[in-house]
Amino acid sequence: MAHRPGSAAHRLLSLDIVLALLALAGGLRVLYLAAPAPALPGEAATVAHAYALGHLTSFADAGGAGVSPFGWLQLAAATMVPDAFGRSTTALAAVRETVLLAALAGAALLWVLARRLGLPRWAAASALLLLAASPLALGVQRLVVVEHLAAVWVLGALVLITRRRARIRHDMAAAACLLAAVLTSPLALFFLPAAGWLLVRRAPVRAALVAVVLNLGLGIAFGPAAAVLRPHLPAATGPALADWAALDPAWVLWSAVASVAALGVRAVRPFALTGVLLAAVLLVPGVPSTAVLALALPVTPLLVAGVAQALTRRRSPGRHEVADGRGVAGLTPIGVSHAFVRRLTLAHRGNTGRPASSARTTPQPSSARQDGIDHPGPTGSAPVGGTSCHHRAVASAESAPPHLGRTARRFRTAPPQPTHHGRPRRHRRIAPALAATVVVATLAVSWVAGYSALQPTIARGGPLAEARDWVRANASGSRLLVDDAAWAELANAGWPTGMLAPPAACDVSCPAAEWAVFGAGEATLRRHYPALDGALAGAGPTAVFGAGDARVTVWRLGLPPADPGAPPEAPARTHAGEALAASARITLSPEAAAVLREGRADPRLITTIAALAATRPVWVAAFPAVLGEDAAGQPRRRVLLTGDEDGATAFYAGQRDLFRPASVTRTADGVLVTYPLFAPPGLLPPTR
């Protein structure tokens, strides 16, 4: 193929567009990577399986999260190679980084697929921009679901199938990609009709070969190797389809319209079939909407771009579209390149013994370009003095030798297309501007609806990370009952996995444990595992982090039951605190005085401060709270003393038995005294 002037510049322009849109997609996804909502309950189990597989340890989830051994293996490999668990703040953030990379890979493959389907540069850019900036895409593509990996495999297969002059190795690679997609998620089966349609359109024999290879692989995976490879869909949990649609109603509307309209556009008709099938699956009860949307996200922008291109392009292609070898969607069958048309022309010359241009009856005008491209006459309906490139190609096909076979006959059935001049260049300027206007307006409507629901944050911690740090500081070395999310987080923090008991370990009876760490789904787990409910019976929350669906609670197990005849401790703390605040030998900050009067100070602190005030004046700056304990109703067990720091340090360092603090630390603000959890009862006199 001869080198066209400007082709290198066009490639560089395409590269610039792709890189800019990928930078936009990556930046937005990093910003929303740790967004707390919408949350997916089954995400924690997938993270835990990826960690366990990467660290060669065992893990059994609580159920309902689906099964995808091949998907877990991919996530484990993608996180272990760059050491994502070691450098990320949380285990969830480590695996979400892999999902982000999968989203960027899918966006790049979407561009390549759109261009190979014959969509112009502006249409491919519009599809990529819709995928990059849609709130729905941002919300779904930050969650750890294996369908994101399946989408990348499917797009890779479709890119290989639509490759021009594809060889058998490309078709075999496409079959392997489709097999990997189905093994990752069974929902990828809905892409097989589109892939088969494209293959049959290009080469029916190759399609049969790919079908045989794919069926052989699926037969092995779902037959003898089913126990190791067979995937299962997760249970249908929130967010529901209506919750996702509320993030981006404009996307939902465009997707519905484009899925139907694209059935009339030849270039994207196979993908429209897939879009309709996925939309139908969304309406089936019990199917997880998040998993289906993860696979549908790359399809709908392609359909929208294909329909937009079909509506804006002229019915008759311009001369450049025919002569430069690219064509338009629907002009030639997929897989029939213009290089093949030139082969037909050469074959015609060999059969007739004269060049195809000798059929002309009128010489070429002197003003015509001598570049092999015919120019139209004054009416713009036919070339001056001869036939167009398309007419010559069809004439060549009529006399093509038999060995060129079925493809030549397929091309011969295409009707002659007249060439047009003058207005296509103007059209090429108006269409991108119109597409950009529509896309920007769509995204504006989407962001108005979805921005309030999506909460961007650069923090990579969260309630679970806070609970992890609290447990490491106060329960190190203990055996824990944990849910799936806490298992992954504590295991990633270095907690021995043998000391972590997930809910599945309570199928019959729970192992002995001192602490329990559970998220907002604790009530559901207690109903599903009666033994777990028995283990938590009578236990009170010791620390609570976060609120709502992100709440994480730490429970202390095995505490002796309270004596029903003992006086309550809260009134005694309040009475003693008021007396201490009224002492002239104790100087209190307003915040510290409020803690004492409200009875929120630890009895050991009240007793020791009173003893210290008997020997010297005491300055109390604050009773600093331990994160998570105020929400659980625990008394403040830390005090910050100023003034005579040497005396205060010596006093508390010399305490013994019940009044011995966990730590005495000199800081820039004073002496920080910290007592351990759970003061023994009866330290304060009861109130009358």
Tab-separated table of N, CA and C in Angstrom, residues 7-91:
chain	number	residue	atom	x	y	z
A	7	SER	N	-0.450	10.672	6.421
A	7	SER	CA	-0.883	9.529	7.215
A	7	SER	C	-0.164	9.480	8.559
A	8	ALA	N	1.113	9.832	8.579
A	8	ALA	CA	1.844	9.865	9.849
A	8	ALA	C	1.263	10.921	10.780
A	9	ALA	N	0.900	12.077	10.213
A	9	ALA	CA	0.284	13.122	11.036
A	9	ALA	C	-1.057	12.662	11.595
A	10	HIS	N	-1.824	11.904	10.791
A	10	HIS	CA	-3.101	11.393	11.268
A	10	HIS	C	-2.901	10.400	12.407
A	11	ARG	N	-1.883	9.564	12.274
A	11	ARG	CA	-1.615	8.606	13.356
A	11	ARG	C	-1.209	9.325	14.638
A	12	LEU	N	-0.381	10.354	14.509
A	12	LEU	CA	0.020	11.116	15.689
A	12	LEU	C	-1.166	11.832	16.317
A	13	LEU	N	-2.063	12.353	15.479
A	13	LEU	CA	-3.264	12.991	16.010
A	13	LEU	C	-4.125	11.985	16.762
A	14	SER	N	-4.294	10.800	16.192
A	14	SER	CA	-5.060	9.759	16.881
A	14	SER	C	-4.408	9.382	18.202
A	15	LEU	N	-3.088	9.269	18.190
A	15	LEU	CA	-2.385	8.933	19.424
A	15	LEU	C	-2.569	10.022	20.474
A	16	ASP	N	-2.510	11.276	20.061
A	16	ASP	CA	-2.706	12.379	21.000
A	16	ASP	C	-4.111	12.341	21.594
A	17	ILE	N	-5.098	12.068	20.760
A	17	ILE	CA	-6.479	12.013	21.255
A	17	ILE	C	-6.645	10.879	22.258
A	18	VAL	N	-6.113	9.712	21.914
A	18	VAL	CA	-6.251	8.565	22.813
A	18	VAL	C	-5.557	8.818	24.141
A	19	LEU	N	-4.346	9.343	24.104
A	19	LEU	CA	-3.610	9.590	25.348
A	19	LEU	C	-4.315	10.626	26.207
A	20	ALA	N	-4.854	11.678	25.574
A	20	ALA	CA	-5.561	12.700	26.346
A	20	ALA	C	-6.808	12.127	27.013
A	21	LEU	N	-7.571	11.331	26.279
A	21	LEU	CA	-8.780	10.750	26.851
A	21	LEU	C	-8.460	9.692	27.906
A	22	LEU	N	-7.389	8.940	27.707
A	22	LEU	CA	-6.982	7.975	28.736
A	22	LEU	C	-6.506	8.692	29.994
A	23	ALA	N	-5.832	9.823	29.837
A	23	ALA	CA	-5.420	10.607	31.008
A	23	ALA	C	-6.639	11.126	31.768
A	24	LEU	N	-7.657	11.577	31.025
A	24	LEU	CA	-8.894	12.022	31.674
A	24	LEU	C	-9.566	10.867	32.410
A	25	ALA	N	-9.666	9.726	31.745
A	25	ALA	CA	-10.306	8.565	32.380
A	25	ALA	C	-9.535	8.122	33.618
A	26	GLY	N	-8.207	8.064	33.514
A	26	GLY	CA	-7.417	7.636	34.660
A	26	GLY	C	-7.482	8.620	35.816
A	27	GLY	N	-7.425	9.922	35.506
A	27	GLY	CA	-7.481	10.917	36.574
A	27	GLY	C	-8.799	10.887	37.330
A	28	LEU	N	-9.903	10.791	36.608
A	28	LEU	CA	-11.203	10.729	37.275
A	28	LEU	C	-11.341	9.455	38.099
A	29	ARG	N	-10.840	8.355	37.610
A	29	ARG	CA	-10.973	7.108	38.358
A	29	ARG	C	-10.068	7.077	39.584
A	30	VAL	N	-8.927	7.721	39.515
A	30	VAL	CA	-8.098	7.836	40.722
A	30	VAL	C	-8.797	8.686	41.769
A	31	LEU	N	-9.453	9.755	41.320
A	31	LEU	CA	-10.150	10.651	42.250
A	31	LEU	C	-11.302	9.933	42.939
A	32	TYR	N	-11.972	9.045	42.231
A	32	TYR	CA	-13.128	8.346	42.792
A	32	TYR	C	-12.782	6.922	43.227
A	33	LEU	N	-11.503	6.590	43.287
A	33	LEU	CA	-11.116	5.218	43.610
A	33	LEU	C	-11.570	4.810	45.004
A	34	ALA	N	-11.468	5.724	45.956
A	34	ALA	CA	-11.822	5.415	47.342
A	34	ALA	C	-13.171	5.981	47.740
A	35	ALA	N	-14.001	6.354	46.764
A	35	ALA	CA	-15.328	6.880	47.084
A	35	ALA	C	-16.116	5.840	47.876
A	36	PRO	N	-16.763	6.250	48.970
A	36	PRO	CA	-17.426	5.250	49.824
A	36	PRO	C	-18.711	4.693	49.244
A	37	ALA	N	-19.342	5.400	48.342
A	37	ALA	CA	-20.619	4.948	47.801
A	37	ALA	C	-20.631	5.173	46.289
A	38	PRO	N	-21.378	4.347	45.563
A	38	PRO	CA	-22.125	3.157	46.002
A	38	PRO	C	-21.182	2.010	46.388
A	39	ALA	N	-21.601	1.220	47.370
A	39	ALA	CA	-20.792	0.116	47.873
A	39	ALA	C	-21.383	-1.209	47.421
A	40	LEU	N	-20.518	-2.178	47.229
A	40	LEU	CA	-20.921	-3.510	46.782
A	40	LEU	C	-20.538	-4.514	47.864
A	41	PRO	N	-21.507	-5.213	48.466
A	41	PRO	CA	-21.183	-6.137	49.562
A	41	PRO	C	-20.204	-7.241	49.164
A	42	GLY	N	-20.340	-7.784	47.966
A	42	GLY	CA	-19.488	-8.893	47.568
A	42	GLY	C	-18.076	-8.505	47.187
A	43	GLU	N	-17.775	-7.213	47.162
A	43	GLU	CA	-16.444	-6.766	46.774
A	43	GLU	C	-15.380	-7.265	47.743
A	44	ALA	N	-15.701	-7.292	49.034
A	44	ALA	CA	-14.722	-7.693	50.052
A	44	ALA	C	-14.283	-9.140	49.865
A	45	ALA	N	-15.213	-10.026	49.517
A	45	ALA	CA	-14.859	-11.431	49.321
A	45	ALA	C	-13.911	-11.596	48.141
A	46	THR	N	-14.127	-10.852	47.060
A	46	THR	CA	-13.233	-10.933	45.909
A	46	THR	C	-11.833	-10.471	46.275
A	47	VAL	N	-11.736	-9.397	47.056
A	47	VAL	CA	-10.426	-8.908	47.507
A	47	VAL	C	-9.744	-9.965	48.368
A	48	ALA	N	-10.500	-10.574	49.276
A	48	ALA	CA	-9.912	-11.589	50.153
A	48	ALA	C	-9.430	-12.801	49.364
A	49	HIS	N	-10.187	-13.231	48.372
A	49	HIS	CA	-9.755	-14.367	47.548
A	49	HIS	C	-8.488	-14.021	46.768
A	50	ALA	N	-8.422	-12.803	46.243
A	50	ALA	CA	-7.221	-12.401	45.504
A	50	ALA	C	-6.010	-12.388	46.423
A	51	TYR	N	-6.179	-11.883	47.655
A	51	TYR	CA	-5.058	-11.874	48.604
A	51	TYR	C	-4.657	-13.298	48.985
A	52	ALA	N	-5.630	-14.136	49.291
A	52	ALA	CA	-5.321	-15.501	49.707
A	52	ALA	C	-4.619	-16.269	48.600
A	53	LEU	N	-5.075	-16.099	47.365
A	53	LEU	CA	-4.459	-16.816	46.252
A	53	LEU	C	-3.045	-16.303	45.997
A	54	GLY	N	-2.847	-15.001	46.121
A	54	GLY	CA	-1.515	-14.447	45.896
A	54	GLY	C	-0.530	-14.806	46.982
A	55	HIS	N	-1.020	-15.040	48.206
A	55	HIS	CA	-0.138	-15.377	49.326
A	55	HIS	C	-0.216	-16.855	49.703
A	56	LEU	N	-0.843	-17.651	48.831
A	56	LEU	CA	-0.883	-19.113	48.992
A	56	LEU	C	-1.418	-19.518	50.360
A	57	THR	N	-2.534	-18.917	50.718
A	57	THR	CA	-3.213	-19.294	51.946
A	57	THR	C	-4.663	-19.597	51.626
A	58	SER	N	-5.386	-20.159	52.566
A	58	SER	CA	-6.765	-20.570	52.321
A	58	SER	C	-7.724	-19.515	52.857
A	59	PHE	N	-8.877	-19.431	52.195
A	59	PHE	CA	-9.923	-18.507	52.643
A	59	PHE	C	-11.254	-19.025	52.126
A	60	ALA	N	-12.267	-18.974	52.975
A	60	ALA	CA	-13.628	-19.348	52.606
A	60	ALA	C	-14.530	-18.165	52.911
A	61	ASP	N	-15.209	-17.660	51.878
A	61	ASP	CA	-16.038	-16.472	52.083
A	61	ASP	C	-17.372	-16.860	52.696
A	62	ALA	N	-18.137	-15.826	53.042
A	62	ALA	CA	-19.401	-16.052	53.731
A	62	ALA	C	-20.510	-16.499	52.801
A	63	GLY	N	-20.258	-16.521	51.487
A	63	GLY	CA	-21.264	-16.956	50.529
A	63	GLY	C	-21.958	-15.782	49.862
A	64	GLY	N	-22.434	-16.032	48.649
A	64	GLY	CA	-23.164	-15.009	47.919
A	64	GLY	C	-22.314	-14.084	47.089
A	65	ALA	N	-20.984	-14.241	47.136
A	65	ALA	CA	-20.099	-13.333	46.410
A	65	ALA	C	-19.731	-13.853	45.029
A	66	GLY	N	-20.228	-15.022	44.662
A	66	GLY	CA	-19.874	-15.580	43.369
A	66	GLY	C	-18.561	-16.332	43.417
A	67	VAL	N	-18.297	-17.079	42.355
A	67	VAL	CA	-17.081	-17.875	42.246
A	67	VAL	C	-16.458	-17.598	40.887
A	68	SER	N	-15.174	-17.249	40.891
A	68	SER	CA	-14.432	-17.038	39.645
A	68	SER	C	-12.957	-17.324	39.906
A	69	PRO	N	-12.575	-18.608	39.933
A	69	PRO	CA	-11.164	-18.917	40.223
A	69	PRO	C	-10.200	-18.270	39.230
A	70	PHE	N	-10.563	-18.258	37.944
A	70	PHE	CA	-9.674	-17.647	36.966
A	70	PHE	C	-9.624	-16.133	37.148
A	71	GLY	N	-10.743	-15.523	37.494
A	71	GLY	CA	-10.732	-14.093	37.777
A	71	GLY	C	-9.908	-13.761	39.002
A	72	TRP	N	-10.029	-14.556	40.059
A	72	TRP	CA	-9.211	-14.335	41.253
A	72	TRP	C	-7.728	-14.490	40.933
A	73	LEU	N	-7.412	-15.472	40.096
A	73	LEU	CA	-6.012	-15.673	39.724
A	73	LEU	C	-5.468	-14.448	38.983
A	74	GLN	N	-6.255	-13.864	38.103
A	74	GLN	CA	-5.809	-12.667	37.391
A	74	GLN	C	-5.598	-11.502	38.347
A	75	LEU	N	-6.537	-11.305	39.281
A	75	LEU	CA	-6.388	-10.224	40.246
A	75	LEU	C	-5.177	-10.446	41.139
A	76	ALA	N	-4.962	-11.699	41.551
A	76	ALA	CA	-3.808	-11.988	42.400
A	76	ALA	C	-2.502	-11.701	41.674
A	77	ALA	N	-2.406	-12.129	40.420
A	77	ALA	CA	-1.179	-11.878	39.650
A	77	ALA	C	-0.960	-10.390	39.423
A	78	ALA	N	-2.051	-9.670	39.107
A	78	ALA	CA	-1.914	-8.243	38.819
A	78	ALA	C	-1.570	-7.431	40.058
A	79	THR	N	-1.889	-7.923	41.237
A	79	THR	CA	-1.530	-7.204	42.461
A	79	THR	C	-0.174	-7.640	43.018
A	80	MET	N	0.202	-8.883	42.796
A	80	MET	CA	1.469	-9.361	43.348
A	80	MET	C	2.663	-8.871	42.541
A	81	VAL	N	2.528	-8.779	41.224
A	81	VAL	CA	3.672	-8.370	40.403
A	81	VAL	C	4.145	-6.971	40.768
A	82	PRO	N	3.265	-5.950	40.866
A	82	PRO	CA	3.746	-4.620	41.269
A	82	PRO	C	3.752	-4.396	42.777
A	83	ASP	N	3.517	-5.455	43.569
A	83	ASP	CA	3.479	-5.355	45.029
A	83	ASP	C	2.442	-4.328	45.475
A	84	ALA	N	1.237	-4.429	44.919
A	84	ALA	CA	0.185	-3.469	45.237
A	84	ALA	C	-0.247	-3.581	46.697
A	85	PHE	N	-0.284	-4.797	47.255
A	85	PHE	CA	-0.682	-4.951	48.648
A	85	PHE	C	0.340	-4.311	49.587
A	86	GLY	N	1.606	-4.372	49.223
A	86	GLY	CA	2.629	-3.831	50.102
A	86	GLY	C	2.673	-2.320	50.138
A	87	ARG	N	2.323	-1.652	49.037
A	87	ARG	CA	2.455	-0.193	49.003
A	87	ARG	C	1.133	0.544	49.120
A	88	SER	N	0.016	-0.163	49.121
A	88	SER	CA	-1.284	0.496	49.225
A	88	SER	C	-1.707	0.625	50.674
A	89	THR	N	-2.531	1.624	50.934
A	89	THR	CA	-2.996	1.867	52.297
A	89	THR	C	-3.886	0.747	52.790
A	90	THR	N	-4.734	0.242	51.933
A	90	THR	CA	-5.649	-0.841	52.294
A	90	THR	C	-5.599	-1.924	51.224
A	91	ALA	N	-6.071	-3.100	51.598
A	91	ALA	CA	-6.139	-4.198	50.634
A	91	ALA	C	-7.140	-3.885	49.526
